PDB file of N, CA, C and O in Angstrom:
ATOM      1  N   UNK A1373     270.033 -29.628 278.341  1.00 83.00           N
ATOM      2  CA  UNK A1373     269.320 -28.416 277.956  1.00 83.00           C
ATOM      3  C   UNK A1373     269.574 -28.142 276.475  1.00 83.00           C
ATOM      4  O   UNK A1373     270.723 -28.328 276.073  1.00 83.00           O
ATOM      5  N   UNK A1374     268.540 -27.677 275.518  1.00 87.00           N
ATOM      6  CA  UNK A1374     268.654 -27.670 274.352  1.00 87.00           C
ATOM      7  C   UNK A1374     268.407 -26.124 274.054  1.00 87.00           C
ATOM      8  O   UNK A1374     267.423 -25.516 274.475  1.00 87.00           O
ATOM      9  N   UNK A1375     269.346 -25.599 273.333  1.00 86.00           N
ATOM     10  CA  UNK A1375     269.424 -24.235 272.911  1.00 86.00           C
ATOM     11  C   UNK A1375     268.831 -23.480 271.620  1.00 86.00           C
ATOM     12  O   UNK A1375     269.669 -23.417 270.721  1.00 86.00           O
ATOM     13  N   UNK A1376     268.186 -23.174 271.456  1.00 83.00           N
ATOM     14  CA  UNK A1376     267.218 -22.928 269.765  1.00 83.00           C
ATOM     15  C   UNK A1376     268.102 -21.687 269.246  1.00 83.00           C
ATOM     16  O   UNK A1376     267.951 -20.559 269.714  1.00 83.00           O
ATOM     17  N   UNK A1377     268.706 -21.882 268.595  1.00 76.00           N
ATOM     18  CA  UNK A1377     270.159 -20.911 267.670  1.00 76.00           C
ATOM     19  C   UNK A1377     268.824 -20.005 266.687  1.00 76.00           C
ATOM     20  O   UNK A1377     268.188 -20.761 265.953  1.00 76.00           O
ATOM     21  N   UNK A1378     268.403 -18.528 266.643  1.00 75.00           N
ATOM     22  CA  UNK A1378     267.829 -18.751 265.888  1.00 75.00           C
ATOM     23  C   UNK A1378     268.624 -17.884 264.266  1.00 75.00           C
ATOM     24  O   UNK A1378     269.721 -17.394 264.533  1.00 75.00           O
ATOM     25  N   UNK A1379     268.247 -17.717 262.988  1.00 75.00           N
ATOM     26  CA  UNK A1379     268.832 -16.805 261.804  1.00 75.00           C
ATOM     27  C   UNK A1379     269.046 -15.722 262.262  1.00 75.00           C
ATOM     28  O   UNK A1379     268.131 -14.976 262.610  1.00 75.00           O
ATOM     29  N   UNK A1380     270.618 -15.341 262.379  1.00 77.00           N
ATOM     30  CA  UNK A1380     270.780 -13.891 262.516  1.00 77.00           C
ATOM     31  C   UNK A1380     271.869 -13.719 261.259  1.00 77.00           C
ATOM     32  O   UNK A1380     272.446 -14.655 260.706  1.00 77.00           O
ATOM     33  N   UNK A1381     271.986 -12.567 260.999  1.00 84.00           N
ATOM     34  CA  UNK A1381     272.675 -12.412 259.923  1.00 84.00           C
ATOM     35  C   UNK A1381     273.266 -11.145 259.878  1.00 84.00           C
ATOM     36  O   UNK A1381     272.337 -10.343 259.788  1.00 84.00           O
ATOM     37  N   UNK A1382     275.043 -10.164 259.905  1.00 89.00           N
ATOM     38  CA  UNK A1382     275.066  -8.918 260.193  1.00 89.00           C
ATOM     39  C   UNK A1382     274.570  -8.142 258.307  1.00 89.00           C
ATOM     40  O   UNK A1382     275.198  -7.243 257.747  1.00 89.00           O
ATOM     41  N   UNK A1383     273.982  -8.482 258.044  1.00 89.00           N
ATOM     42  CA  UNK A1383     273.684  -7.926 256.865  1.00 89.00           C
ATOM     43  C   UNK A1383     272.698  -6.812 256.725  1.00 89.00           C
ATOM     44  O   UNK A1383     272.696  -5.752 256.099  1.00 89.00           O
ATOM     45  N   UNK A1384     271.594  -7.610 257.781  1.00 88.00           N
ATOM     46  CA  UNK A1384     270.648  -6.929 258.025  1.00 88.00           C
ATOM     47  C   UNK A1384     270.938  -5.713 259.206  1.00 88.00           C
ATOM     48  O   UNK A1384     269.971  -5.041 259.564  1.00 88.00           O
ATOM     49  N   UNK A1385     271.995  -5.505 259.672  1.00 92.00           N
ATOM     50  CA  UNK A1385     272.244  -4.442 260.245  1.00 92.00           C
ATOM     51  C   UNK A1385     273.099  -3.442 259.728  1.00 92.00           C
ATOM     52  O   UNK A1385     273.355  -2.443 260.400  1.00 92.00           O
ATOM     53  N   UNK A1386     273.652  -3.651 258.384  1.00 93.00           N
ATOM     54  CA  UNK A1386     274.654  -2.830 257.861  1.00 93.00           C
ATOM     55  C   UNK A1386     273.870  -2.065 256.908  1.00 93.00           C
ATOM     56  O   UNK A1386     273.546  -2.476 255.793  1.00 93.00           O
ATOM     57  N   UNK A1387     273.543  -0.784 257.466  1.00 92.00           N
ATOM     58  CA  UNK A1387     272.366   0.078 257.011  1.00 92.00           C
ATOM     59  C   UNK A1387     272.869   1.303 256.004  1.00 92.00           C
ATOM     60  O   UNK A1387     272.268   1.633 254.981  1.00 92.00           O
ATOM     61  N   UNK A1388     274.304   2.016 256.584  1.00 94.00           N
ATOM     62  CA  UNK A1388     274.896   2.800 255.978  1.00 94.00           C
ATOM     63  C   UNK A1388     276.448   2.724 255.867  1.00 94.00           C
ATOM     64  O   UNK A1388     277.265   2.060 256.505  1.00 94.00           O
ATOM     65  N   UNK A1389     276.570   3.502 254.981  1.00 94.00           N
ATOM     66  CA  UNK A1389     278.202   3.102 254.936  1.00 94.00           C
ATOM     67  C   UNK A1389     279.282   3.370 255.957  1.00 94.00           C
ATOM     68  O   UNK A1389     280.410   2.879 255.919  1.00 94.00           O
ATOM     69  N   UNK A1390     278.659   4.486 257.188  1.00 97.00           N
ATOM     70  CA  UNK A1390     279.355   4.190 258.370  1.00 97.00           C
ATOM     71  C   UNK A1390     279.616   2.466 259.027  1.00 97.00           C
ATOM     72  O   UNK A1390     280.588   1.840 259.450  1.00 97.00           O
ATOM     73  N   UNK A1391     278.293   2.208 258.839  1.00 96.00           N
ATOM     74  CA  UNK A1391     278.030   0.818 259.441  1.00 96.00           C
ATOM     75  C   UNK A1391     278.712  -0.408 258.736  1.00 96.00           C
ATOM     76  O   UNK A1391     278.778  -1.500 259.301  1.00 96.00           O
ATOM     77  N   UNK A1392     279.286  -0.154 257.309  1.00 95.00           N
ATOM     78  CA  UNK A1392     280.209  -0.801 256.921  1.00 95.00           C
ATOM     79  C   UNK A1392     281.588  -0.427 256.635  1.00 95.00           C
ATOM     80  O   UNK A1392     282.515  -1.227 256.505  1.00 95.00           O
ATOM     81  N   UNK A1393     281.646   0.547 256.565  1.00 97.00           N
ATOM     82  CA  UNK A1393     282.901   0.760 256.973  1.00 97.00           C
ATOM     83  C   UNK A1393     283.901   0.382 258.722  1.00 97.00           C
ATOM     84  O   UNK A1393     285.057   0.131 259.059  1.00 97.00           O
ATOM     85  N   UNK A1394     282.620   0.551 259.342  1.00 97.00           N
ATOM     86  CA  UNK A1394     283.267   0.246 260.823  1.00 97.00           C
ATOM     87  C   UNK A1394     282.795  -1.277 261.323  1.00 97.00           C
ATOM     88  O   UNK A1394     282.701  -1.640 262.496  1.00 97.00           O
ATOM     89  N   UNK A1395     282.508  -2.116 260.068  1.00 96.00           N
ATOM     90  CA  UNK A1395     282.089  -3.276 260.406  1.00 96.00           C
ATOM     91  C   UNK A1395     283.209  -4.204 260.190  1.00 96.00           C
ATOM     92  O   UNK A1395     283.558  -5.226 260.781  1.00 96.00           O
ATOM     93  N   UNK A1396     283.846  -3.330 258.807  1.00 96.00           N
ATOM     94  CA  UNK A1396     284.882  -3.776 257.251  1.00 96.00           C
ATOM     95  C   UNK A1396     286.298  -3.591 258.770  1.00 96.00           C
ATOM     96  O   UNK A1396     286.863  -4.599 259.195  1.00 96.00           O
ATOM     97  N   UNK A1397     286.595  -2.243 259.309  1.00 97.00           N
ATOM     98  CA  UNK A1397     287.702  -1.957 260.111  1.00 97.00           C
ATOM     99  C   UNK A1397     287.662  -2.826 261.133  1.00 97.00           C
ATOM    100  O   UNK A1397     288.719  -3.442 261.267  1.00 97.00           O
ATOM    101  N   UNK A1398     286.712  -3.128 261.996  1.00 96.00           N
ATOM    102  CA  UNK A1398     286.592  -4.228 263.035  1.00 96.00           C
ATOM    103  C   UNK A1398     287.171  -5.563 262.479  1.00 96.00           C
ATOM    104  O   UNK A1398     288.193  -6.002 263.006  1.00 96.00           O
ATOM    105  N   UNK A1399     286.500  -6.344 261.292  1.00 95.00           N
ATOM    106  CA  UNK A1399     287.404  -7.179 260.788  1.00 95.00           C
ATOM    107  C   UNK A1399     288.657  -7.636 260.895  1.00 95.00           C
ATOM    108  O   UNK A1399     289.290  -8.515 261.479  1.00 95.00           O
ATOM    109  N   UNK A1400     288.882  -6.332 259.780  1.00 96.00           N
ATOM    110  CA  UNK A1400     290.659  -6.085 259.708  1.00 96.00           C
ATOM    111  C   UNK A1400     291.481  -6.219 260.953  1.00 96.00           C
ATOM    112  O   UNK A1400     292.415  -7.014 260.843  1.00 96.00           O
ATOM    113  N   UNK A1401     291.372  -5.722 261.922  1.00 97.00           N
ATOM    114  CA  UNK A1401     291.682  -5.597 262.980  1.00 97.00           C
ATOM    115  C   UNK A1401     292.269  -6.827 263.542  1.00 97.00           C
ATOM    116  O   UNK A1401     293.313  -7.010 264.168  1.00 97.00           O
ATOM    117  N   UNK A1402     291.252  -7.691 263.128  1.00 96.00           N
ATOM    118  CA  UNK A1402     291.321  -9.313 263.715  1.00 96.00           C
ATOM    119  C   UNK A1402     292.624  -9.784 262.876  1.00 96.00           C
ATOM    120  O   UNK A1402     293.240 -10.761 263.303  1.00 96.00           O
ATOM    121  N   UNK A1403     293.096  -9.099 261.640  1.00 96.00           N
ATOM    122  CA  UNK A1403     293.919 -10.044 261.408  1.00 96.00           C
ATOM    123  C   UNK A1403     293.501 -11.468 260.892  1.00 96.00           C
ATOM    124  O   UNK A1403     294.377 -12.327 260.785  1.00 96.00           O
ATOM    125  N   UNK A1404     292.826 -11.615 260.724  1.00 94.00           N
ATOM    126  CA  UNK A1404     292.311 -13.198 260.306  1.00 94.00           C
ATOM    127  C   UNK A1404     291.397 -12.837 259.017  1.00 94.00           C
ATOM    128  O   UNK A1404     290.326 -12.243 259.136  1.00 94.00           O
ATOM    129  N   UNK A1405     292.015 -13.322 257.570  1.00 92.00           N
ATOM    130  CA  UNK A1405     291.860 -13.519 256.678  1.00 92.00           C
ATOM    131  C   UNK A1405     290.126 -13.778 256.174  1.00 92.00           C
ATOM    132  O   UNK A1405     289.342 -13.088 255.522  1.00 92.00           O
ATOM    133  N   UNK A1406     290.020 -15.120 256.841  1.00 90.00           N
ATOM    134  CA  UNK A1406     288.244 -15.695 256.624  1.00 90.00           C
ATOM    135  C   UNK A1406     287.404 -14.445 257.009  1.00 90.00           C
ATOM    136  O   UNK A1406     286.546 -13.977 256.260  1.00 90.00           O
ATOM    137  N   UNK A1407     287.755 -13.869 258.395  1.00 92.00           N
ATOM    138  CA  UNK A1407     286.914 -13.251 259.159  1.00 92.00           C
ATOM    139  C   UNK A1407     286.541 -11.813 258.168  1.00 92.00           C
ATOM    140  O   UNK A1407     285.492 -11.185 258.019  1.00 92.00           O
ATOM    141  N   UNK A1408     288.019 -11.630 257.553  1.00 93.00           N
ATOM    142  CA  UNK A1408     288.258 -10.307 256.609  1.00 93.00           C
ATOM    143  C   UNK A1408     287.136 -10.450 255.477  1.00 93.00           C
ATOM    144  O   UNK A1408     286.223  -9.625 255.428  1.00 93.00           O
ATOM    145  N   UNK A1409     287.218 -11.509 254.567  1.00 91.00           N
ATOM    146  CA  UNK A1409     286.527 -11.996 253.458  1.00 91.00           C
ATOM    147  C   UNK A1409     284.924 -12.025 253.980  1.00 91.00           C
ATOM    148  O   UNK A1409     284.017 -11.374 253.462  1.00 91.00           O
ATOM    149  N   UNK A1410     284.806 -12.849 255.021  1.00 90.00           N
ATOM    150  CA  UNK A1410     283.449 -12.758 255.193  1.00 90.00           C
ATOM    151  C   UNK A1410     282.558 -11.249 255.270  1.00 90.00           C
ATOM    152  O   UNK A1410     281.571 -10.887 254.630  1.00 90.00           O
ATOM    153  N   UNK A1411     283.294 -10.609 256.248  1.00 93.00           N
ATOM    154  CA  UNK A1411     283.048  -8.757 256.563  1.00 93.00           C
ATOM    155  C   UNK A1411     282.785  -8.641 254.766  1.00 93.00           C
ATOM    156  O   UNK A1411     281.679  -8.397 254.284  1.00 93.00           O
ATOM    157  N   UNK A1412     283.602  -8.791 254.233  1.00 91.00           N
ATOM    158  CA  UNK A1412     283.374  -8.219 253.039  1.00 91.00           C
ATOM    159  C   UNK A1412     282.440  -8.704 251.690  1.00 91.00           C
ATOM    160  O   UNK A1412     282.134  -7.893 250.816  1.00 91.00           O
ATOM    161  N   UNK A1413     282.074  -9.988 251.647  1.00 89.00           N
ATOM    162  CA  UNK A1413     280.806 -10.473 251.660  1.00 89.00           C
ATOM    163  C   UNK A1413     279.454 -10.140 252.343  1.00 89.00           C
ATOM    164  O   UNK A1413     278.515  -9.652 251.714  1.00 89.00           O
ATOM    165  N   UNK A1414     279.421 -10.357 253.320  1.00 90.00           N
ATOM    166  CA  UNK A1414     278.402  -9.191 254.446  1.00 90.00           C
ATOM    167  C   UNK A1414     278.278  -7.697 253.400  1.00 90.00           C
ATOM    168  O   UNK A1414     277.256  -7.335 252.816  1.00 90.00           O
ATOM    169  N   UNK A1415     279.107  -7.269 253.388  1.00 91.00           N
ATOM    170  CA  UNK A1415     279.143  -5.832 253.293  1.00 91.00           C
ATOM    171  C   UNK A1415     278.603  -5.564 251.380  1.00 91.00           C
ATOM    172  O   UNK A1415     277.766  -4.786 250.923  1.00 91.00           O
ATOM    173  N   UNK A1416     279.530  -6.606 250.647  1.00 88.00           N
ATOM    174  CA  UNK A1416     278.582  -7.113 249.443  1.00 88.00           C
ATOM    175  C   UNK A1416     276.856  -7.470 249.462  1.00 88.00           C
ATOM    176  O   UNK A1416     276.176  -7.136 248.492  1.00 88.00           O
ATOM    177  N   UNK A1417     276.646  -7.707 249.861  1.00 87.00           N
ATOM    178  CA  UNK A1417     274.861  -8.772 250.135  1.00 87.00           C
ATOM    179  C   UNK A1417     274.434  -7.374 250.685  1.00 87.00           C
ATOM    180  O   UNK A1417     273.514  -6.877 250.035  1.00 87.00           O
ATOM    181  N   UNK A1418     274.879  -6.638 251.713  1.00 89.00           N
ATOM    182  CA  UNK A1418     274.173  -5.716 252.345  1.00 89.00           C
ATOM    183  C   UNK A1418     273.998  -4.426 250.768  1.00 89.00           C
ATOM    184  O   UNK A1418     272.903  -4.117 250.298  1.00 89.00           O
ATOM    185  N   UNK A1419     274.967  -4.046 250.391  1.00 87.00           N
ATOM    186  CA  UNK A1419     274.757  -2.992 248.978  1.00 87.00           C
ATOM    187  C   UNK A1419     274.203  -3.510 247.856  1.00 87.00           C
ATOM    188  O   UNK A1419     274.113  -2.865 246.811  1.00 87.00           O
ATOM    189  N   UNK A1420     273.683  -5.042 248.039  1.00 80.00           N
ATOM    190  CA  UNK A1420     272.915  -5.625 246.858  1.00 80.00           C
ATOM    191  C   UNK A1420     273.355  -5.578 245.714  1.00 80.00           C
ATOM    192  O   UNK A1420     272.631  -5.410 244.732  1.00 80.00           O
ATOM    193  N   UNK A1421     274.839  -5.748 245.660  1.00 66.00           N
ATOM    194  CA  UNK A1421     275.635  -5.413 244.164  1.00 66.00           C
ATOM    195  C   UNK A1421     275.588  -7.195 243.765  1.00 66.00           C
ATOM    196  O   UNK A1421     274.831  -8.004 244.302  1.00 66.00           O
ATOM    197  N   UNK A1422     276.404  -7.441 242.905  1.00 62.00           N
ATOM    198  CA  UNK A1422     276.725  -8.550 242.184  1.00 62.00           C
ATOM    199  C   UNK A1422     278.316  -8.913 242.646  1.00 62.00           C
ATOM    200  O   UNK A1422     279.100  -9.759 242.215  1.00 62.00           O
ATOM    201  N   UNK A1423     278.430  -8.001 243.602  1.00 63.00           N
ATOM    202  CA  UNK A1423     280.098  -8.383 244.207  1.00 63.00           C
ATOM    203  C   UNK A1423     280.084  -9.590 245.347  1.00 63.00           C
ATOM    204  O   UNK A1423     281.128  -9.667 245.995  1.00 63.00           O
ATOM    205  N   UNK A1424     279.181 -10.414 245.634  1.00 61.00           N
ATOM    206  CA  UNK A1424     279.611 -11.528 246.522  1.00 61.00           C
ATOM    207  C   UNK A1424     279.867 -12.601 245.184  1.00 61.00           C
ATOM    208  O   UNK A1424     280.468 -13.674 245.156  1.00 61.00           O
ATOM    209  N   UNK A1425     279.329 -12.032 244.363  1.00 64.00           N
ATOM    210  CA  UNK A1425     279.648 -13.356 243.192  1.00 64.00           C
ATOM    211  C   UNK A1425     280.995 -13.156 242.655  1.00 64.00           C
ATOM    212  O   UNK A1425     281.736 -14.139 242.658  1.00 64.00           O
ATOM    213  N   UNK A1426     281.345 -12.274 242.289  1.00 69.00           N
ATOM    214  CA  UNK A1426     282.855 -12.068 241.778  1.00 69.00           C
ATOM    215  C   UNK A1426     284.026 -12.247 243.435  1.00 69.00           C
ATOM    216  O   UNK A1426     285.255 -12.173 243.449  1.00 69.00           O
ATOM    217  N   UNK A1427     283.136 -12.475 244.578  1.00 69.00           N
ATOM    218  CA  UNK A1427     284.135 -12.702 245.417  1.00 69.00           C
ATOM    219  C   UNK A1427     284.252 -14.026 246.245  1.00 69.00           C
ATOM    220  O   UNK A1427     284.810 -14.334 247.299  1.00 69.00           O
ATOM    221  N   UNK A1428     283.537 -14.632 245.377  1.00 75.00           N
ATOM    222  CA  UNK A1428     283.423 -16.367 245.624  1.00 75.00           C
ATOM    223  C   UNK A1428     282.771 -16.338 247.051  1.00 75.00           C
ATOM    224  O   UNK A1428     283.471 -16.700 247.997  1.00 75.00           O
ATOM    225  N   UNK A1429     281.751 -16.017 247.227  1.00 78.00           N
ATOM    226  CA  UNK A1429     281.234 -15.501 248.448  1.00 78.00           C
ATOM    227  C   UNK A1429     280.255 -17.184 249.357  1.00 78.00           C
ATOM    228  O   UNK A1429     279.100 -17.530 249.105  1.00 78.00           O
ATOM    229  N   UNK A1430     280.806 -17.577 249.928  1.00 72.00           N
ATOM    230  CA  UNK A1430     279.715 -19.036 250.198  1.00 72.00           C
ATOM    231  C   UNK A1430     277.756 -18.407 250.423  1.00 72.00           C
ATOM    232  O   UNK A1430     277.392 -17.418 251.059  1.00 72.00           O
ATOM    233  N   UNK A1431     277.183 -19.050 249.925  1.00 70.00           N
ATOM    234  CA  UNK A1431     275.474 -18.637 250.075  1.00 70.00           C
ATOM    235  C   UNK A1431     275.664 -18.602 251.415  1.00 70.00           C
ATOM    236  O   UNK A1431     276.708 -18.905 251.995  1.00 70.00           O
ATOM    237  N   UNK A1432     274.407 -18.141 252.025  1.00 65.00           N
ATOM    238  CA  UNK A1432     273.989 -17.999 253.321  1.00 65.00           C
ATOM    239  C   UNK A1432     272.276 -18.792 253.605  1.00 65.00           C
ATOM    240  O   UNK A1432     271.351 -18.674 252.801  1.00 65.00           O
ATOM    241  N   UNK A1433     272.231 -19.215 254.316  1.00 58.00           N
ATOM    242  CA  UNK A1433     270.870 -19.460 254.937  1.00 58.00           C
ATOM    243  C   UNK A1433     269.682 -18.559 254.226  1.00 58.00           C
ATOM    244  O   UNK A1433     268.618 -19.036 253.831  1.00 58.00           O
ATOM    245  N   UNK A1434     270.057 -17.169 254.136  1.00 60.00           N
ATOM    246  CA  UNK A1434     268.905 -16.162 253.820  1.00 60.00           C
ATOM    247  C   UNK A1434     269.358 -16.624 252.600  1.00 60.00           C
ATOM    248  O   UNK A1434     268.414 -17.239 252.104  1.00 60.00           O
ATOM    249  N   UNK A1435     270.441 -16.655 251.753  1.00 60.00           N
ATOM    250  CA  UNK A1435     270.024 -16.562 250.088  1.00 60.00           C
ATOM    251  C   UNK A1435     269.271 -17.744 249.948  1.00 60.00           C
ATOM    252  O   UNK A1435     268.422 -17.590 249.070  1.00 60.00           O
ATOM    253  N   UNK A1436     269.242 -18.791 250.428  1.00 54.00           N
ATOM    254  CA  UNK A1436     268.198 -20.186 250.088  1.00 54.00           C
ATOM    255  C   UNK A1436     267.185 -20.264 250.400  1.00 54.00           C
ATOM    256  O   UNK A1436     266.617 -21.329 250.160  1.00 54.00           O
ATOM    257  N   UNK A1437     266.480 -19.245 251.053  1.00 52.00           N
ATOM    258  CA  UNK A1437     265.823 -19.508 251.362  1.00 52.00           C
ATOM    259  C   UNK A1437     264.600 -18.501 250.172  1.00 52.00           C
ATOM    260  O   UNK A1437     263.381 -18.612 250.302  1.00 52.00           O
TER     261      UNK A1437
END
């Protein structure tokens, strides 16, 4: 059986700063470093600043496209 994965991305759901702030705390939570950085990349791309670049942020599917 073949599974069709399709583009999801939490970027497009981080609408207000509740929604990143409690996206950013969920993270943390985990304890796990990558997971931390990524939340916070996400949370960069979502406020459309220039901060995934100063945070060595890996592209995503949506920026290449």
């Amino acid at each position: 059986m073949t599974v069709k994965v399709g583009h999801w991305s939490a970027v497009e759901f981080l609408e207000t700063e509740q929604d990143m702030k409690a996206y950013l705390d969920e993270a943390a939570a985990t304890g796990d470093p990558a997971l931390i950085k990524a939340a916070q990349c996400d949370v960069a791309k979502a406020r459309s600043t220039d901060r995934p670049v100063r945070l060595n942020c890996p592209p995503t599917v949506a920026d290449l496209t």
